[in-house]
Coordinates of C-alpha atoms in Angstrom, one line a residue:
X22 CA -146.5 -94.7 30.9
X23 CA -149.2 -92.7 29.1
X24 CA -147.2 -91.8 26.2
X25 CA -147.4 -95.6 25.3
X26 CA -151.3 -95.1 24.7
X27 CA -150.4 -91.7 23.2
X28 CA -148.5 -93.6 20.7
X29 CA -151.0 -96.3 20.2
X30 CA -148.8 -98.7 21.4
X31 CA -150.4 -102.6 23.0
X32 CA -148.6 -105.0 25.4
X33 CA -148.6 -107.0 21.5
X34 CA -147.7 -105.8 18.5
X35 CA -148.0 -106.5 15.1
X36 CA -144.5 -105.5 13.7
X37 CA -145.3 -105.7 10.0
X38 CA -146.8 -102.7 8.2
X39 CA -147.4 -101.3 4.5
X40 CA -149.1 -98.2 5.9
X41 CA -152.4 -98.3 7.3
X42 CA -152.4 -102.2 7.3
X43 CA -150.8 -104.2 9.6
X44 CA -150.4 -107.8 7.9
X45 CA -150.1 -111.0 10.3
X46 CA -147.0 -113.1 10.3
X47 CA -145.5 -116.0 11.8
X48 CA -142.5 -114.7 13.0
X49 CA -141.0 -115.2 16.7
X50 CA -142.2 -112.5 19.1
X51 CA -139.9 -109.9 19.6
X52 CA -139.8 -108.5 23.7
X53 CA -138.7 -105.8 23.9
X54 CA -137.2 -104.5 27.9
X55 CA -136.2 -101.2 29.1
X56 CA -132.7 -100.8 29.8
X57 CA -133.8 -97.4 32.4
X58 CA -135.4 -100.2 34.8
X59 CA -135.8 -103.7 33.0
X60 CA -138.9 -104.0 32.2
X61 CA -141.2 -105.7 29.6
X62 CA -142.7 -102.5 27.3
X63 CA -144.2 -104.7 24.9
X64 CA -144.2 -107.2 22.3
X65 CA -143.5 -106.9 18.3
X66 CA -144.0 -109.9 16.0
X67 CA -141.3 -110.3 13.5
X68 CA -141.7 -110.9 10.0
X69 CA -141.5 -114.2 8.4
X70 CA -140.1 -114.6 4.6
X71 CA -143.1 -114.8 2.9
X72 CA -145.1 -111.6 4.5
X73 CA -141.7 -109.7 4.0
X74 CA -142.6 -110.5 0.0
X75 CA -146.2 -109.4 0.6
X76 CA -144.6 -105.9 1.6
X77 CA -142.3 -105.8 -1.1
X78 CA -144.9 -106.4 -3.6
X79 CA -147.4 -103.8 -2.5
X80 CA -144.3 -101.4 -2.3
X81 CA -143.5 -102.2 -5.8
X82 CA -147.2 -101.3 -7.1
X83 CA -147.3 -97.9 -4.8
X84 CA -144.1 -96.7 -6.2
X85 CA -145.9 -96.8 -10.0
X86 CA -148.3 -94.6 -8.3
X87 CA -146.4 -92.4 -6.1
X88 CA -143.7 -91.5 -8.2
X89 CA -146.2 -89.7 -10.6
X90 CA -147.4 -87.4 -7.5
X91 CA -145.8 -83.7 -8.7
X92 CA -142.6 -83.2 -5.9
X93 CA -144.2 -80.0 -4.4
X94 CA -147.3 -82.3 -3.7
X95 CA -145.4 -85.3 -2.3
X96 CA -143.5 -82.5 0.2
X97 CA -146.6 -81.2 1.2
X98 CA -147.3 -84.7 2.8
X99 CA -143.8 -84.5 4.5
X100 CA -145.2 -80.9 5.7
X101 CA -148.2 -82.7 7.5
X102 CA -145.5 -85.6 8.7
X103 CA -143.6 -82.4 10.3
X104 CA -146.6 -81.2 12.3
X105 CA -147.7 -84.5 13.2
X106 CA -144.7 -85.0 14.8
X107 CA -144.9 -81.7 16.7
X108 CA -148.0 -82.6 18.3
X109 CA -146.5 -86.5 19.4
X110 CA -143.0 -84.8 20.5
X111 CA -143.3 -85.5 24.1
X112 CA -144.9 -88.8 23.7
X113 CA -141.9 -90.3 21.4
X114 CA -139.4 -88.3 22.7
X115 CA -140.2 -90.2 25.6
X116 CA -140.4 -93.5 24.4
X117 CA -137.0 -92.9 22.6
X118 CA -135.5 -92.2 26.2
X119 CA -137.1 -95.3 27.5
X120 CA -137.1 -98.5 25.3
X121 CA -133.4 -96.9 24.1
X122 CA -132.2 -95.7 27.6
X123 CA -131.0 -92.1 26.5
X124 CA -131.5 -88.9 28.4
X125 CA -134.8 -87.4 28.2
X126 CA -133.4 -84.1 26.7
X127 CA -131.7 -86.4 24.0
X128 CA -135.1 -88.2 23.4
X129 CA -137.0 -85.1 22.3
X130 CA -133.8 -83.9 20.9
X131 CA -134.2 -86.6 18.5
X132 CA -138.0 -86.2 17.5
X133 CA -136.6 -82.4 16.9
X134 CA -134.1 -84.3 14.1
X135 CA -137.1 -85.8 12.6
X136 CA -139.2 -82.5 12.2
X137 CA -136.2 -80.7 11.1
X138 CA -135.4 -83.5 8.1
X139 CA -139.2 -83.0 7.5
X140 CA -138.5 -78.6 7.0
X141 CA -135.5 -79.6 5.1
X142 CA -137.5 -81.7 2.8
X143 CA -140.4 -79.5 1.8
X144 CA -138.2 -76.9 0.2
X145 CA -136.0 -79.2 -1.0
X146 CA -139.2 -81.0 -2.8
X147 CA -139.1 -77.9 -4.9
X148 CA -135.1 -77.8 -6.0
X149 CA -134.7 -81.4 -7.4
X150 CA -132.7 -79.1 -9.9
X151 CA -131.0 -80.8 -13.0
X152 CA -128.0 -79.2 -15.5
X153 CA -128.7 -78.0 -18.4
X154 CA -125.4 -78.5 -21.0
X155 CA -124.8 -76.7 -24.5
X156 CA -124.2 -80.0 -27.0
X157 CA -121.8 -79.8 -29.7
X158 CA -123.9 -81.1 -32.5
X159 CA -126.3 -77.7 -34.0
X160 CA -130.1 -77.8 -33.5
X161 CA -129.6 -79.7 -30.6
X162 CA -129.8 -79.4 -26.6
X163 CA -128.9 -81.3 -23.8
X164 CA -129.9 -81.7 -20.3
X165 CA -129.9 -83.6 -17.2
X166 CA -133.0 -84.9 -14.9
X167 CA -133.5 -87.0 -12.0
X168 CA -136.0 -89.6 -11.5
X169 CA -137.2 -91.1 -8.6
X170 CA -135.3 -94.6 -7.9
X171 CA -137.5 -97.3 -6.9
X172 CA -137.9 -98.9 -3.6
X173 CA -135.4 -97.5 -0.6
X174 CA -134.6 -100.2 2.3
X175 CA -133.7 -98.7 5.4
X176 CA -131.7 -100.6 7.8
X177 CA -131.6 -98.5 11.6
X178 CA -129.6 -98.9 14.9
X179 CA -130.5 -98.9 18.2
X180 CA -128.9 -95.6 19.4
X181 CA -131.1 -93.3 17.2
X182 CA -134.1 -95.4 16.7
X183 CA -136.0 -92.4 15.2
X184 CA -134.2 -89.7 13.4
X185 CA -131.9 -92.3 10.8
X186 CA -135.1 -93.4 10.0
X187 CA -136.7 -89.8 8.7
X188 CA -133.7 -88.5 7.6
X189 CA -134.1 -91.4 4.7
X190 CA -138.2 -91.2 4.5
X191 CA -138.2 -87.5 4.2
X192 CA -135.9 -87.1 1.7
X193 CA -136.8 -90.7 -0.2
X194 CA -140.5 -89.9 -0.2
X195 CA -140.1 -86.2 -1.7
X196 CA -137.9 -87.9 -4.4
X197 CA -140.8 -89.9 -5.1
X198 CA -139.3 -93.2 -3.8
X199 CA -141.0 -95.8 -1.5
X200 CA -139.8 -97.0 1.6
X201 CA -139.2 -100.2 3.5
X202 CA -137.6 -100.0 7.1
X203 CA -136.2 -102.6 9.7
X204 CA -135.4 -101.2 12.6
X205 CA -133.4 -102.1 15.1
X206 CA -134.2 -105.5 16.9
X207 CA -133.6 -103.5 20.1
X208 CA -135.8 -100.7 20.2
X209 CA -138.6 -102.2 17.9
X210 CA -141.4 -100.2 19.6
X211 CA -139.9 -97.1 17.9
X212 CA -140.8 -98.7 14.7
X213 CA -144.3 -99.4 15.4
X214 CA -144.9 -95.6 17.0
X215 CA -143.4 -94.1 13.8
X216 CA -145.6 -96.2 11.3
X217 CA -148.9 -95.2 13.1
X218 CA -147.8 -91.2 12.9
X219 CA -146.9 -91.5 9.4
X220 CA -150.3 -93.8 9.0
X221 CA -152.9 -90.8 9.7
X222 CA -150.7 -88.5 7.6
X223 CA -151.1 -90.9 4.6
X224 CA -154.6 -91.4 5.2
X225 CA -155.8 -87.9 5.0
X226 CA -153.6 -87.5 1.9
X227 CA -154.7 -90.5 -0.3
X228 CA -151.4 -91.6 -0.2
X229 CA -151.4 -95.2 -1.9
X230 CA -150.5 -98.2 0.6
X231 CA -146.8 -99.4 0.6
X232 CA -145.4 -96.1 0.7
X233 CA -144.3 -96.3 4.0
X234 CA -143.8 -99.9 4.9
X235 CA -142.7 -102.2 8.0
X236 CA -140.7 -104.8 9.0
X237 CA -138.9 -106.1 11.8
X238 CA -136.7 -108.4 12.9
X239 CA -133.0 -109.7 13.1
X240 CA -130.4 -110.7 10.8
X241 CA -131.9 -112.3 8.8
X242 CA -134.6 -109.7 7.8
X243 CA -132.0 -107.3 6.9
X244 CA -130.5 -110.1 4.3
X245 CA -133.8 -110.2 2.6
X246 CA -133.5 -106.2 2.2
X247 CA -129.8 -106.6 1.2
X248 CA -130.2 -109.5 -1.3
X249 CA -133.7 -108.6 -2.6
X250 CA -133.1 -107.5 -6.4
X251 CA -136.6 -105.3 -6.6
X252 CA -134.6 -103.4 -4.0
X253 CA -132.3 -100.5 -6.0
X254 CA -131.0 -98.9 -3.0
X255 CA -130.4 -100.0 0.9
X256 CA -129.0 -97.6 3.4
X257 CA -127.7 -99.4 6.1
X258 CA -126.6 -97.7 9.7
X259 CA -124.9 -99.6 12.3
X260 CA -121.6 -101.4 12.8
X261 CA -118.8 -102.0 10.4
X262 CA -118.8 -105.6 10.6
X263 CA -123.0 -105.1 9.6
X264 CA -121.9 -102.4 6.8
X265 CA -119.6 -105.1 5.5
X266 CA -122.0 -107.8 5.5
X267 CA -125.1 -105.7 3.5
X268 CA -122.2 -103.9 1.4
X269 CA -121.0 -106.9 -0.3
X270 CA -124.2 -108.6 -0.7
X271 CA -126.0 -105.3 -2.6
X272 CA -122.8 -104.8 -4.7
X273 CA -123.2 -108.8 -5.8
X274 CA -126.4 -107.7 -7.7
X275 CA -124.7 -104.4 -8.6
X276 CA -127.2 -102.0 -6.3
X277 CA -126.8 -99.3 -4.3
X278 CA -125.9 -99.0 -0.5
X279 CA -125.7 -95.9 1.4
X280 CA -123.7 -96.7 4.6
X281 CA -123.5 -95.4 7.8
X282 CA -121.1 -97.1 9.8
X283 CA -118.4 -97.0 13.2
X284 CA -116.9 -93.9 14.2
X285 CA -113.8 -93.7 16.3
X286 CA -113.5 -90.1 16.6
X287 CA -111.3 -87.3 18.2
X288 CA -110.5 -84.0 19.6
X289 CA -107.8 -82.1 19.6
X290 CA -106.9 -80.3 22.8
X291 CA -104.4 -78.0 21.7
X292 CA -102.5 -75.7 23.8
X293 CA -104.2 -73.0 22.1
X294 CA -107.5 -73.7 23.2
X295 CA -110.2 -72.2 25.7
X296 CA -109.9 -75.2 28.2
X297 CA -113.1 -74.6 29.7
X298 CA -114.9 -74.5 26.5
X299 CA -113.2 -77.8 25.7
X300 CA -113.9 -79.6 29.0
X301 CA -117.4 -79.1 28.0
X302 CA -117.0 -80.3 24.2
X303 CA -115.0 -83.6 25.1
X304 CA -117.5 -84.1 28.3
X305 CA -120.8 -84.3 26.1
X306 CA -118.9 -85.6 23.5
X307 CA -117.9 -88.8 25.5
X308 CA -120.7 -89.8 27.9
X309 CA -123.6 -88.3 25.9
X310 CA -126.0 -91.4 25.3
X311 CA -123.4 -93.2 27.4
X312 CA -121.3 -93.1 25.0
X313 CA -123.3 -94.6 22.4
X314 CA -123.4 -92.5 19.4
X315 CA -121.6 -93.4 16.1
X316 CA -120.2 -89.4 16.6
X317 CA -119.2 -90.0 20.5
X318 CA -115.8 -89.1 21.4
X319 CA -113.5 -91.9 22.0
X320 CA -110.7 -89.9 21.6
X321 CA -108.8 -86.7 23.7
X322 CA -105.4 -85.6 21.7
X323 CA -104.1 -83.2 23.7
X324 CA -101.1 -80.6 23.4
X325 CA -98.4 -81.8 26.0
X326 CA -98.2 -78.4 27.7
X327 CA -101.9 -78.3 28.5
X328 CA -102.0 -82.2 29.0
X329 CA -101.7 -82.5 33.2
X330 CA -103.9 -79.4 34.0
X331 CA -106.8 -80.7 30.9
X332 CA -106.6 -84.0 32.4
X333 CA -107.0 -83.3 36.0
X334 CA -110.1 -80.5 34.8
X335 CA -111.5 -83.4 33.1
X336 CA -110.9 -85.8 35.5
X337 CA -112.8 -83.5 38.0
X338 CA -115.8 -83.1 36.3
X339 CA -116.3 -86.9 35.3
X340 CA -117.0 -86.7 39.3
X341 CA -119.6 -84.7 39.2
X342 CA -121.6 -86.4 36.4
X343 CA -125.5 -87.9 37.6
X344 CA -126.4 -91.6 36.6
X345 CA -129.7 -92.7 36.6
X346 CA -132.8 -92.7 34.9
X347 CA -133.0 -90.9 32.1
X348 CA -136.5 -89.6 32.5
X349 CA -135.2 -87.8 35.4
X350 CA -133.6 -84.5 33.8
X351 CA -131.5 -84.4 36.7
X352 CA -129.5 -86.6 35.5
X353 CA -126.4 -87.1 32.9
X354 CA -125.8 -90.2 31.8
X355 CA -128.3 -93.1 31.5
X356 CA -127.8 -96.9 30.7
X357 CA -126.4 -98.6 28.1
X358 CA -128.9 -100.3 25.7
X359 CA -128.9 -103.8 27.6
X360 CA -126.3 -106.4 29.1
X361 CA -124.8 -107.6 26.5
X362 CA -123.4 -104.1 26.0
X363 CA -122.2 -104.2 28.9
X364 CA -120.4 -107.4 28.5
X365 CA -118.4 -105.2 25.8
X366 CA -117.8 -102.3 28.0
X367 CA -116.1 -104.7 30.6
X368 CA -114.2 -106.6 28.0
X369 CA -113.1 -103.3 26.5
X370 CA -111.4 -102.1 30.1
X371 CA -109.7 -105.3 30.8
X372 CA -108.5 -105.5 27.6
X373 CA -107.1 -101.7 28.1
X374 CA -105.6 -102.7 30.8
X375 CA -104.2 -105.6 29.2
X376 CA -102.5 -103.6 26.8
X377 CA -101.3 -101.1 29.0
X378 CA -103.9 -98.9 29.2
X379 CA -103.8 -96.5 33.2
X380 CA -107.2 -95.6 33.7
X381 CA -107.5 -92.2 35.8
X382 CA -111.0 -92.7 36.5
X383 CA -112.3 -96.0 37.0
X384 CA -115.3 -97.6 35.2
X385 CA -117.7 -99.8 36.5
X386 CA -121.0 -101.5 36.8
X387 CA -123.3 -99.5 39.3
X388 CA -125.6 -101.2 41.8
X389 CA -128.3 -101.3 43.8
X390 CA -131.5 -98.7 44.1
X391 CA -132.0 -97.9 40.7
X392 CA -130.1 -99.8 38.8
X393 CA -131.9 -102.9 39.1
X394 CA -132.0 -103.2 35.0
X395 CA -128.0 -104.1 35.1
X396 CA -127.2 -101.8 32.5
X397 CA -125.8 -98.4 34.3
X398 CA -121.8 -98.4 34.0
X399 CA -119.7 -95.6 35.0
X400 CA -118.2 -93.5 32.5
X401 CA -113.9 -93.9 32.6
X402 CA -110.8 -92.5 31.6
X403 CA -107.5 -93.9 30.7
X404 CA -104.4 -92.7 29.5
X405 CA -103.3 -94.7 26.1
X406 CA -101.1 -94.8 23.3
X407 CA -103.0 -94.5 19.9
X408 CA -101.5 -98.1 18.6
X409 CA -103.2 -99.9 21.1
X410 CA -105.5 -102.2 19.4
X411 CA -108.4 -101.8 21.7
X412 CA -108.0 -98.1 21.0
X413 CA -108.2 -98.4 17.3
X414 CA -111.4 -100.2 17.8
X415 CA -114.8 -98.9 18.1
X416 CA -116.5 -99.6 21.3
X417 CA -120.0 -98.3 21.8
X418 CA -119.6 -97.4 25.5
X419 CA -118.5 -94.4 27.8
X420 CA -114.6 -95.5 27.7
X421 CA -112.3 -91.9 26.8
X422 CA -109.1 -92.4 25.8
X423 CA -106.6 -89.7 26.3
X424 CA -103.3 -89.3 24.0
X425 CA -100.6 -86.6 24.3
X426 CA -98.8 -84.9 21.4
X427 CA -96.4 -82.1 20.7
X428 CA -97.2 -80.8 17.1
X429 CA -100.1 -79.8 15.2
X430 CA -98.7 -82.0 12.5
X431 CA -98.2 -85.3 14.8
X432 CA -102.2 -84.5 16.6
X433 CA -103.5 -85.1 13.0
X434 CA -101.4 -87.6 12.2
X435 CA -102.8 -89.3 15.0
X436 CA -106.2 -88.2 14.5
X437 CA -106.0 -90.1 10.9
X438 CA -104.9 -93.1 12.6
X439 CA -107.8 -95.3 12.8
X440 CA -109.3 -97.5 10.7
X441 CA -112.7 -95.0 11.2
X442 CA -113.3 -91.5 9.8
X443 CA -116.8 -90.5 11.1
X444 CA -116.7 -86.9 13.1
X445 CA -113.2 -85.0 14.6
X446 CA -112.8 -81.6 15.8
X447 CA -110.2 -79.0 17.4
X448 CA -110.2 -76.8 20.1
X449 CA -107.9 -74.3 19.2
X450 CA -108.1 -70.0 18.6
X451 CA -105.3 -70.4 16.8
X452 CA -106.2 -69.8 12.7
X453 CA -103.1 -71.3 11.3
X454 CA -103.9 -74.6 13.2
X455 CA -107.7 -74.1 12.7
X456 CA -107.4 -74.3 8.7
X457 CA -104.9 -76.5 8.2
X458 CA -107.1 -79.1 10.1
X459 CA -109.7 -78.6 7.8
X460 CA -107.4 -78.5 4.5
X461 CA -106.5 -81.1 2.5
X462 CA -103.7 -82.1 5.0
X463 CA -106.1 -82.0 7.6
X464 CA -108.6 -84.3 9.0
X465 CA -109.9 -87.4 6.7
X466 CA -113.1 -87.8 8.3
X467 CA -116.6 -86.9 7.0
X468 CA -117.2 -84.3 9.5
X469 CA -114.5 -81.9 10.9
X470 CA -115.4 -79.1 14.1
X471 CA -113.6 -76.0 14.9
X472 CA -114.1 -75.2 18.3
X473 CA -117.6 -77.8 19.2
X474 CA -117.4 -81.4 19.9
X475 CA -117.3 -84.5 17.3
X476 CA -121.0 -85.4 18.3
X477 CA -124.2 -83.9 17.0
X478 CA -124.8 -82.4 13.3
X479 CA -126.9 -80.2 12.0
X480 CA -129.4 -82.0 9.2
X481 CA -128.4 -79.0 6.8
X482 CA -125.1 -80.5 6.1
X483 CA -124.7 -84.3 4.7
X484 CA -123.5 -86.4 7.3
X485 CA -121.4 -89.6 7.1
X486 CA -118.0 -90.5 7.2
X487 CA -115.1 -92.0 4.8
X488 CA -112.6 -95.1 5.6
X489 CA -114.5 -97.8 7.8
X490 CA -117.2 -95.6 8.3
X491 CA -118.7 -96.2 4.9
X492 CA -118.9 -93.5 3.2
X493 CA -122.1 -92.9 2.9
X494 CA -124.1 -89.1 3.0
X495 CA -127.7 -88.7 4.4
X496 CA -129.8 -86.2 5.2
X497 CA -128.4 -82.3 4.1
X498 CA -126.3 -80.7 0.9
X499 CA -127.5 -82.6 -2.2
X500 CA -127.7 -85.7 -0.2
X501 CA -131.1 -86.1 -1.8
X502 CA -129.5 -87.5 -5.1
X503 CA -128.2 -90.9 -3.6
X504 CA -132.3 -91.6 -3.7
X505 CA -132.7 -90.8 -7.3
X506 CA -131.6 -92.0 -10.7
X507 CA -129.4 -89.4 -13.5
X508 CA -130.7 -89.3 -16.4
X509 CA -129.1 -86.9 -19.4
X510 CA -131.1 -86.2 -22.4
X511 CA -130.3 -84.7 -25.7
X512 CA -132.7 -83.2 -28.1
X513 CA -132.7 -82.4 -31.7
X514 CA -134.9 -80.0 -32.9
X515 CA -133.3 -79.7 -36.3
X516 CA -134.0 -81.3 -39.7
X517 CA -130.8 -83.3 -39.9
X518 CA -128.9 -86.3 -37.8
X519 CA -125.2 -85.1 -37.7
X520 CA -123.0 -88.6 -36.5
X521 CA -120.4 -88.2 -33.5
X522 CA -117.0 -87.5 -34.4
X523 CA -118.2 -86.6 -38.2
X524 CA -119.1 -90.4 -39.3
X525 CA -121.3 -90.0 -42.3
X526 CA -123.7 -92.7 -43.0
X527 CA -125.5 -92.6 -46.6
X528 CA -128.2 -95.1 -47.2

């Protein structure tokens, strides 16, 4: 395990950071095990109440500081962050893949994300562009600015316990805001790697403490975040019931909340399609990460022509999908994040089954030589109607549901119906069906594919989804301005004050 020591990582952690500090706390020690073989990694100490308003204090008083740093300056500190990262890429990428469980290829996939959102930033740290209007009053001019916004909390899951994370930072901290994160309770050593990068970068810049700051924890923590007034913004990524929860308790004090939230997402299979170039879309789509990304595929709606000879094709290759550890490239598919995960997964197939449900391939808990951490399940297929209720719900495991239809019209109907709108996509070489999924009649979700799967995205595009899914926007596009405060100005450079709508005023 030396990429733990490459990552500076103890058997016990301090988990509560404003850069290069680390602060003590009282908080309950937070263990966190593998789910690739059990095992203890290491210890983080969660943050009690009154540390967590130690951090937010020295956030508040860097934020004065920071936000007067000229952009171009402030991305040239991303810059570093970027290379920094390139020379820890193997380490984290591996650490992703084992405190999370996700293949190894997925790990440094992730870290990839990271320096990517770090490119993306640097230019963008020059085009923080505002409007400039003509006014209607003479000798005067308008325009618009944007000004940095205050302090951004970050709220992260589990399944990407890295790249959520920097797709806020980079853009937040070349906007000039300040950062506070709580990640996930589950992968908490991700947290503690990230801070220490970020850490050296800051140092060799000057950059003020409380720039980048730290805490961890569980429900609790992310109330203080939620309900914490000197807090403008909070972008929260996890479940809908969570999104719900840190939604309603930043809009009681009238703040901001950028959420990313459940998917439920779907392909279209339509008889138009190259098959084999679907097969490969809806495979990756639905047991990538085991299933466990907000943009998996849950979802197969497939023409009824096509339907027997797609699912048998599909069927076939589920066979020949590897299970096991993660580390191991060989492999597909690795665990799910711990048990209680797969307590869901069950529940979700007898509930199927319940409801009707006919699964073609069966799922499962696996067994024996390595898969002594309890977490590896099989990846499964059932055949469904779309009203089922366990199918419109979200469940963050490799369960595929397939659906038949007959017209392009009645796929996106069926495609809409769900409570989420995350990521869709077709399969089809047909252009009339091709644009009128992406038209206004088409798909409602924030993310619609032609001819690739619903899972992955490019940090050059915003991501995020509408309905359930929150409708929130990170990373790409002019994503940026969710971090930063509007502010129009007109100026009058004349000798006299002409009123609005004529009003004449004589003292």
């Amino acid at each position: 395990m030396d990429f733990l020591q490459q990552l500076g990582l103890e058997q016990e952690n301090a988990g509560v950071s404003t850069g290069a500090e680390w602060l003590p706390s009282t908080g309950e020690k937070i263990q966190s095990f593998s789910p690739v073989d059990g095992r203890l990694i290491g210890s983080v100490t969660a943050t009690d109440k009154e540390t967590y308003d130690k951090v937010v204090a020295k956030a508040t008083a860097a934020f004065k500081e920071w936000r007067m740093v000229p952009a171009p300056r402030r991305g040239e500190v991303v810059r570093q962050f970027g290379e920094a990262l390139r020379e820890k890429k193997e380490a984290l990428g591996k650490l992703v893949s084992y405190e999370m469980g996700k293949s190894l290829q997925e790990g440094l996939g992730e870290v990839q994300e990271m320096i990517d959102i770090c490119d993306f930033a640097v230019g963008l740290s020059r085009q923080l562009y505002g409007l400039t209007m003509h006014s209607e009053r003479p000798l005067h001019r308008m325009y618009e600015q944007w000004h940095p916004l205050g302090i951004v909390g970050i709220i992260s899951a589990f399944n990407f316990p890295v790249a959520v994370w920097s797709w806020n930072t980079a853009l937040s901290w070349i906007c000039g805001d300040v950062c506070i994160w709580k990640p996930s309770e589950k992968t908490p050593l991700c947290g503690i790697a990230c801070q220490k990068i970020i850490a050296e970068v800051f140092a060799k810049n000057n950059v003020p403490e409380g720039v980048s700051c730290l805490v961890q924890g569980g429900r609790e923590v992310g109330e203080w975040l939620s309900n914490d007034t000197n807090i403008p913004l909070v972008s929260a990524t996890g479940s809908t019931r969570m999104g719900k929860a840190v939604s309603a308790a930043v809009a009681a004090r009238l703040g901001r909340s950028i959420l990313e939230l459940g998917g439920n997402n779907a392909i279209i299979i339509s008889q138009h399609a190259d098959l084999d170039m679907s097969i490969i879309g809806a495979l990756f789509g639905a047991v990538g990460t085991a299933g466990q990304r907000c943009t998996s595929t849950r979802r197969l709606i497939i023409h009824e022509s096509v339907y027997d000879t797609f699912k048998e094709k599909l069927a076939n290759a589920y066979q020949q999908l590897s299970i096991g550890d993660p580390l191991d490239t060989k492999n597909h598919v690795g665990p799910l994040i711990d048990k209680d995960a797969v307590k869901l997964y069950l529940g979700a197939i007898e509930q199927g089954k319940q409801q009707g449900a006919t699964f073609i391939v069966e799922g499962g808990v696996l067994e024996g030589a390595g898969y002594e951490s309890g977490c590896y399940v099989k990846p499964c297929i059932a055949e469904v109607t779309n009203d089922l209720a366990i199918v419109q719900h979200e469940t963050f495991a490799p369960i595929l549901y397939l659906i038949k239809y007959k017209t392009i019209e009645e796929a996106i109907e069926l495609q809409n119906g769900v409570p989420q709108g995350l990521s869709s996509a077709i399969m089809t070489l047909n252009i009339r069906e091709s644009e009128l999924f992406l038209s206004h009649a088409g798909s409602d979700c924030g993310i619609a594919n032609v001819n690739i799967g619903t899972s992955g995205a490019e940090i050059g595009g915003a991501f995020g989804g509408e309905k359930e899914t929150g409708g929130g926007r990170e990373s790409g596009s002019d994503a940026w301005k969710a971090y930063m405060r509007r502010q129009t100005n007109t100026m009058n450079w004349g000798t006299q004050l002409p009123l609005a709508q004529g009003i004449k005023f004589h003292i």
